Amino acid sequence: MTVTNFDVLIIGSGHSGGMAAKILTEKGIRCLMLNAGPVADVARDAQRKPAYDLPYRGFKPPGRLEHVFQANEFNANVWVDEEEVPYTFDPANPYNWVRVRLFGGRSLFWSRQSFRLSDYEFKGKSHDGFGEDWPIGLADLSPYYSRVEEIFQVAGAQDGPRRCQMATSFLSTMRGRSRCSGSSRLRRRTTCRSASNAGRKAAMAWRAR
C-alpha cells in the first residue's frame, strides 16, 4: 500500500477551504482536502419546473429549515437535514448554523454577489448597541479583500450605500462594458432580470428525495 504524506489537512471545500487550498498549493505545500458531500450534478439532480407546479409555489415548506433564510422549495434538498445531524447551542446565545453537504459548500449559493463586510458589521455594537465590536475593521481587511476579489474577478464600483461595500475597481470581466452606476443599471434592467431569474429558478428545482 502506497503511503502519501501531506503537509496540511483541509476540512471542507467552501469559501475558506477552497481559498486555503489554492494559496497553499500554489506555494508548493501538499494539501489533502476532506469534504462531506459530492460534486453538484445539476443535470442529474435538478429538473425544469416552474413555481406554479411546486406544492408551495417555490416557497419553503412551513417548519422546514426555518433558520436557513436562503432555503426555498427550489433548493430545500441541498441543505443538511437538521433532524439527522442536529447541533446544540446555549439558548441564551442562539446560533444559526447553515450547512451544505456539497463540494464547494455554501460558495455555491452566493448568488454572484460578493460584498465586503462594512464597519456596520465589524463595529455593530458601536452602531446599534448589540453584540461586540470586532477588534479589526474594514480598513484592516481591505488589502486582503482586494487580493481575493482579483482571484474571483469581482467587479463593482463605489456607488452604493456605506453598508454595501463593493470591489474598489472594475476588473477584466468589466472592461469594455458601460461603467454606469449600479442604481441606473438596476432601473434599466429590472424587467428583463425578473424574467431571467424566473428561468434560472425553474432550471434549479431540485428533485425530491
mmCIF file with all atom_site columns, N, CA, C and O in Angstrom, residues 167-191:
data_model
loop_
_atom_site.group_PDB
_atom_site.id
_atom_site.type_symbol
_atom_site.label_atom_id
_atom_site.label_alt_id
_atom_site.label_comp_id
_atom_site.label_asym_id
_atom_site.label_entity_id
_atom_site.label_seq_id
_atom_site.pdbx_PDB_ins_code
_atom_site.Cartn_x
_atom_site.Cartn_y
_atom_site.Cartn_z
_atom_site.occupancy
_atom_site.B_iso_or_equiv
_atom_site.pdbx_formal_charge
_atom_site.auth_seq_id
_atom_site.auth_comp_id
_atom_site.auth_asym_id
_atom_site.auth_atom_id
_atom_site.pdbx_PDB_model_num
ATOM 1   N N  . ALA A 1 167 ? -16.300 46.026 -4.554  1.00 0.00 ? 167 ALA A N  1
ATOM 2   C CA . ALA A 1 167 ? -14.926 45.994 -5.033  1.00 0.00 ? 167 ALA A CA 1
ATOM 3   C C  . ALA A 1 167 ? -14.471 47.404 -5.404  1.00 0.00 ? 167 ALA A C  1
ATOM 4   O O  . ALA A 1 167 ? -15.256 48.227 -5.866  1.00 0.00 ? 167 ALA A O  1
ATOM 5   N N  . THR A 1 168 ? -13.190 47.662 -5.221  1.00 0.00 ? 168 THR A N  1
ATOM 6   C CA . THR A 1 168 ? -12.679 49.015 -5.398  1.00 0.00 ? 168 THR A CA 1
ATOM 7   C C  . THR A 1 168 ? -12.394 49.366 -6.845  1.00 0.00 ? 168 THR A C  1
ATOM 8   O O  . THR A 1 168 ? -12.130 50.510 -7.161  1.00 0.00 ? 168 THR A O  1
ATOM 9   N N  . SER A 1 169 ? -12.412 48.395 -7.746  1.00 0.00 ? 169 SER A N  1
ATOM 10  C CA . SER A 1 169 ? -12.109 48.709 -9.133  1.00 0.00 ? 169 SER A CA 1
ATOM 11  C C  . SER A 1 169 ? -12.841 47.746 -10.056 1.00 0.00 ? 169 SER A C  1
ATOM 12  O O  . SER A 1 169 ? -13.226 46.648 -9.657  1.00 0.00 ? 169 SER A O  1
ATOM 13  N N  . PHE A 1 170 ? -12.996 48.155 -11.301 1.00 0.00 ? 170 PHE A N  1
ATOM 14  C CA . PHE A 1 170 ? -13.545 47.261 -12.302 1.00 0.00 ? 170 PHE A CA 1
ATOM 15  C C  . PHE A 1 170 ? -12.415 46.372 -12.795 1.00 0.00 ? 170 PHE A C  1
ATOM 16  O O  . PHE A 1 170 ? -11.327 46.839 -13.113 1.00 0.00 ? 170 PHE A O  1
ATOM 17  N N  . LEU A 1 171 ? -12.676 45.081 -12.882 1.00 0.00 ? 171 LEU A N  1
ATOM 18  C CA . LEU A 1 171 ? -11.646 44.139 -13.293 1.00 0.00 ? 171 LEU A CA 1
ATOM 19  C C  . LEU A 1 171 ? -11.839 43.770 -14.756 1.00 0.00 ? 171 LEU A C  1
ATOM 20  O O  . LEU A 1 171 ? -12.693 44.306 -15.450 1.00 0.00 ? 171 LEU A O  1
ATOM 21  N N  . SER A 1 172 ? -11.046 42.802 -15.218 1.00 0.00 ? 172 SER A N  1
ATOM 22  C CA . SER A 1 172 ? -11.030 42.492 -16.642 1.00 0.00 ? 172 SER A CA 1
ATOM 23  C C  . SER A 1 172 ? -12.381 42.043 -17.172 1.00 0.00 ? 172 SER A C  1
ATOM 24  O O  . SER A 1 172 ? -12.693 42.233 -18.338 1.00 0.00 ? 172 SER A O  1
ATOM 25  N N  . THR A 1 173 ? -13.211 41.439 -16.319 1.00 0.00 ? 173 THR A N  1
ATOM 26  C CA . THR A 1 173 ? -14.522 40.993 -16.789 1.00 0.00 ? 173 THR A CA 1
ATOM 27  C C  . THR A 1 173 ? -15.434 42.148 -17.136 1.00 0.00 ? 173 THR A C  1
ATOM 28  O O  . THR A 1 173 ? -16.438 41.967 -17.810 1.00 0.00 ? 173 THR A O  1
ATOM 29  N N  . MET A 1 174 ? -15.112 43.361 -16.657 1.00 0.00 ? 174 MET A N  1
ATOM 30  C CA . MET A 1 174 ? -15.963 44.522 -16.911 1.00 0.00 ? 174 MET A CA 1
ATOM 31  C C  . MET A 1 174 ? -15.399 45.424 -17.997 1.00 0.00 ? 174 MET A C  1
ATOM 32  O O  . MET A 1 174 ? -16.030 46.405 -18.368 1.00 0.00 ? 174 MET A O  1
ATOM 33  N N  . ARG A 1 175 ? -14.217 45.131 -18.506 1.00 0.00 ? 175 ARG A N  1
ATOM 34  C CA . ARG A 1 175 ? -13.618 46.018 -19.497 1.00 0.00 ? 175 ARG A CA 1
ATOM 35  C C  . ARG A 1 175 ? -14.465 46.042 -20.765 1.00 0.00 ? 175 ARG A C  1
ATOM 36  O O  . ARG A 1 175 ? -14.888 45.016 -21.274 1.00 0.00 ? 175 ARG A O  1
ATOM 37  N N  . GLY A 1 176 ? -14.671 47.209 -21.278 1.00 0.00 ? 176 GLY A N  1
ATOM 38  C CA . GLY A 1 176 ? -15.467 47.360 -22.485 1.00 0.00 ? 176 GLY A CA 1
ATOM 39  C C  . GLY A 1 176 ? -16.948 47.506 -22.224 1.00 0.00 ? 176 GLY A C  1
ATOM 40  O O  . GLY A 1 176 ? -17.709 47.773 -23.142 1.00 0.00 ? 176 GLY A O  1
ATOM 41  N N  . ARG A 1 177 ? -17.368 47.327 -20.962 1.00 0.00 ? 177 ARG A N  1
ATOM 42  C CA . ARG A 1 177 ? -18.777 47.487 -20.646 1.00 0.00 ? 177 ARG A CA 1
ATOM 43  C C  . ARG A 1 177 ? -19.025 48.887 -20.099 1.00 0.00 ? 177 ARG A C  1
ATOM 44  O O  . ARG A 1 177 ? -18.125 49.577 -19.662 1.00 0.00 ? 177 ARG A O  1
ATOM 45  N N  . SER A 1 178 ? -20.278 49.267 -20.110 1.00 0.00 ? 178 SER A N  1
ATOM 46  C CA . SER A 1 178 ? -20.640 50.570 -19.561 1.00 0.00 ? 178 SER A CA 1
ATOM 47  C C  . SER A 1 178 ? -20.353 50.615 -18.078 1.00 0.00 ? 178 SER A C  1
ATOM 48  O O  . SER A 1 178 ? -20.655 49.673 -17.347 1.00 0.00 ? 178 SER A O  1
ATOM 49  N N  . ARG A 1 179 ? -19.777 51.709 -17.605 1.00 0.00 ? 179 ARG A N  1
ATOM 50  C CA . ARG A 1 179 ? -19.454 51.854 -16.199 1.00 0.00 ? 179 ARG A CA 1
ATOM 51  C C  . ARG A 1 179 ? -20.438 52.784 -15.500 1.00 0.00 ? 179 ARG A C  1
ATOM 52  O O  . ARG A 1 179 ? -20.073 53.579 -14.655 1.00 0.00 ? 179 ARG A O  1
ATOM 53  N N  . CYS A 1 180 ? -21.681 52.660 -15.862 1.00 0.00 ? 180 CYS A N  1
ATOM 54  C CA . CYS A 1 180 ? -22.680 53.493 -15.216 1.00 0.00 ? 180 CYS A CA 1
ATOM 55  C C  . CYS A 1 180 ? -22.951 52.971 -13.824 1.00 0.00 ? 180 CYS A C  1
ATOM 56  O O  . CYS A 1 180 ? -22.550 51.884 -13.464 1.00 0.00 ? 180 CYS A O  1
ATOM 57  N N  . SER A 1 181 ? -23.629 53.750 -13.046 1.00 0.00 ? 181 SER A N  1
ATOM 58  C CA . SER A 1 181 ? -23.868 53.368 -11.657 1.00 0.00 ? 181 SER A CA 1
ATOM 59  C C  . SER A 1 181 ? -24.784 52.169 -11.564 1.00 0.00 ? 181 SER A C  1
ATOM 60  O O  . SER A 1 181 ? -25.582 51.897 -12.444 1.00 0.00 ? 181 SER A O  1
ATOM 61  N N  . GLY A 1 182 ? -24.653 51.421 -10.448 1.00 0.00 ? 182 GLY A N  1
ATOM 62  C CA . GLY A 1 182 ? -25.469 50.247 -10.238 1.00 0.00 ? 182 GLY A CA 1
ATOM 63  C C  . GLY A 1 182 ? -26.943 50.567 -10.176 1.00 0.00 ? 182 GLY A C  1
ATOM 64  O O  . GLY A 1 182 ? -27.788 49.811 -10.655 1.00 0.00 ? 182 GLY A O  1
ATOM 65  N N  . SER A 1 183 ? -27.294 51.744 -9.606  1.00 0.00 ? 183 SER A N  1
ATOM 66  C CA . SER A 1 183 ? -28.709 52.087 -9.498  1.00 0.00 ? 183 SER A CA 1
ATOM 67  C C  . SER A 1 183 ? -29.333 52.303 -10.864 1.00 0.00 ? 183 SER A C  1
ATOM 68  O O  . SER A 1 183 ? -30.469 51.883 -11.112 1.00 0.00 ? 183 SER A O  1
ATOM 69  N N  . SER A 1 184 ? -28.608 52.946 -11.783 1.00 0.00 ? 184 SER A N  1
ATOM 70  C CA . SER A 1 184 ? -29.184 53.170 -13.107 1.00 0.00 ? 184 SER A CA 1
ATOM 71  C C  . SER A 1 184 ? -29.291 51.865 -13.877 1.00 0.00 ? 184 SER A C  1
ATOM 72  O O  . SER A 1 184 ? -30.248 51.643 -14.617 1.00 0.00 ? 184 SER A O  1
ATOM 73  N N  . ARG A 1 185 ? -28.290 50.967 -13.712 1.00 0.00 ? 185 ARG A N  1
ATOM 74  C CA . ARG A 1 185 ? -28.389 49.660 -14.355 1.00 0.00 ? 185 ARG A CA 1
ATOM 75  C C  . ARG A 1 185 ? -29.605 48.904 -13.831 1.00 0.00 ? 185 ARG A C  1
ATOM 76  O O  . ARG A 1 185 ? -30.305 48.231 -14.579 1.00 0.00 ? 185 ARG A O  1
ATOM 77  N N  . LEU A 1 186 ? -29.832 48.994 -12.519 1.00 0.00 ? 186 LEU A N  1
ATOM 78  C CA . LEU A 1 186 ? -30.967 48.294 -11.927 1.00 0.00 ? 186 LEU A CA 1
ATOM 79  C C  . LEU A 1 186 ? -32.278 48.805 -12.495 1.00 0.00 ? 186 LEU A C  1
ATOM 80  O O  . LEU A 1 186 ? -33.162 48.027 -12.840 1.00 0.00 ? 186 LEU A O  1
ATOM 81  N N  . ARG A 1 187 ? -32.399 50.125 -12.606 1.00 0.00 ? 187 ARG A N  1
ATOM 82  C CA . ARG A 1 187 ? -33.645 50.692 -13.135 1.00 0.00 ? 187 ARG A CA 1
ATOM 83  C C  . ARG A 1 187 ? -33.881 50.238 -14.572 1.00 0.00 ? 187 ARG A C  1
ATOM 84  O O  . ARG A 1 187 ? -35.007 49.938 -14.963 1.00 0.00 ? 187 ARG A O  1
ATOM 85  N N  . ARG A 1 188 ? -32.804 50.186 -15.382 1.00 0.00 ? 188 ARG A N  1
ATOM 86  C CA . ARG A 1 188 ? -32.956 49.826 -16.782 1.00 0.00 ? 188 ARG A CA 1
ATOM 87  C C  . ARG A 1 188 ? -33.299 48.356 -16.972 1.00 0.00 ? 188 ARG A C  1
ATOM 88  O O  . ARG A 1 188 ? -33.996 47.979 -17.886 1.00 0.00 ? 188 ARG A O  1
ATOM 89  N N  . ARG A 1 189 ? -32.771 47.513 -16.075 1.00 0.00 ? 189 ARG A N  1
ATOM 90  C CA . ARG A 1 189 ? -32.824 46.088 -16.339 1.00 0.00 ? 189 ARG A CA 1
ATOM 91  C C  . ARG A 1 189 ? -33.761 45.324 -15.418 1.00 0.00 ? 189 ARG A C  1
ATOM 92  O O  . ARG A 1 189 ? -33.772 44.108 -15.425 1.00 0.00 ? 189 ARG A O  1
ATOM 93  N N  . THR A 1 190 ? -34.561 46.015 -14.646 1.00 0.00 ? 190 THR A N  1
ATOM 94  C CA . THR A 1 190 ? -35.443 45.328 -13.693 1.00 0.00 ? 190 THR A CA 1
ATOM 95  C C  . THR A 1 190 ? -36.345 44.326 -14.395 1.00 0.00 ? 190 THR A C  1
ATOM 96  O O  . THR A 1 190 ? -36.487 43.189 -13.971 1.00 0.00 ? 190 THR A O  1
ATOM 97  N N  . THR A 1 191 ? -36.958 44.726 -15.502 1.00 0.00 ? 191 THR A N  1
ATOM 98  C CA . THR A 1 191 ? -37.923 43.853 -16.171 1.00 0.00 ? 191 THR A CA 1
ATOM 99  C C  . THR A 1 191 ? -37.259 42.599 -16.702 1.00 0.00 ? 191 THR A C  1
ATOM 100 O O  . THR A 1 191 ? -37.705 41.484 -16.445 1.00 0.00 ? 191 THR A O  1
#
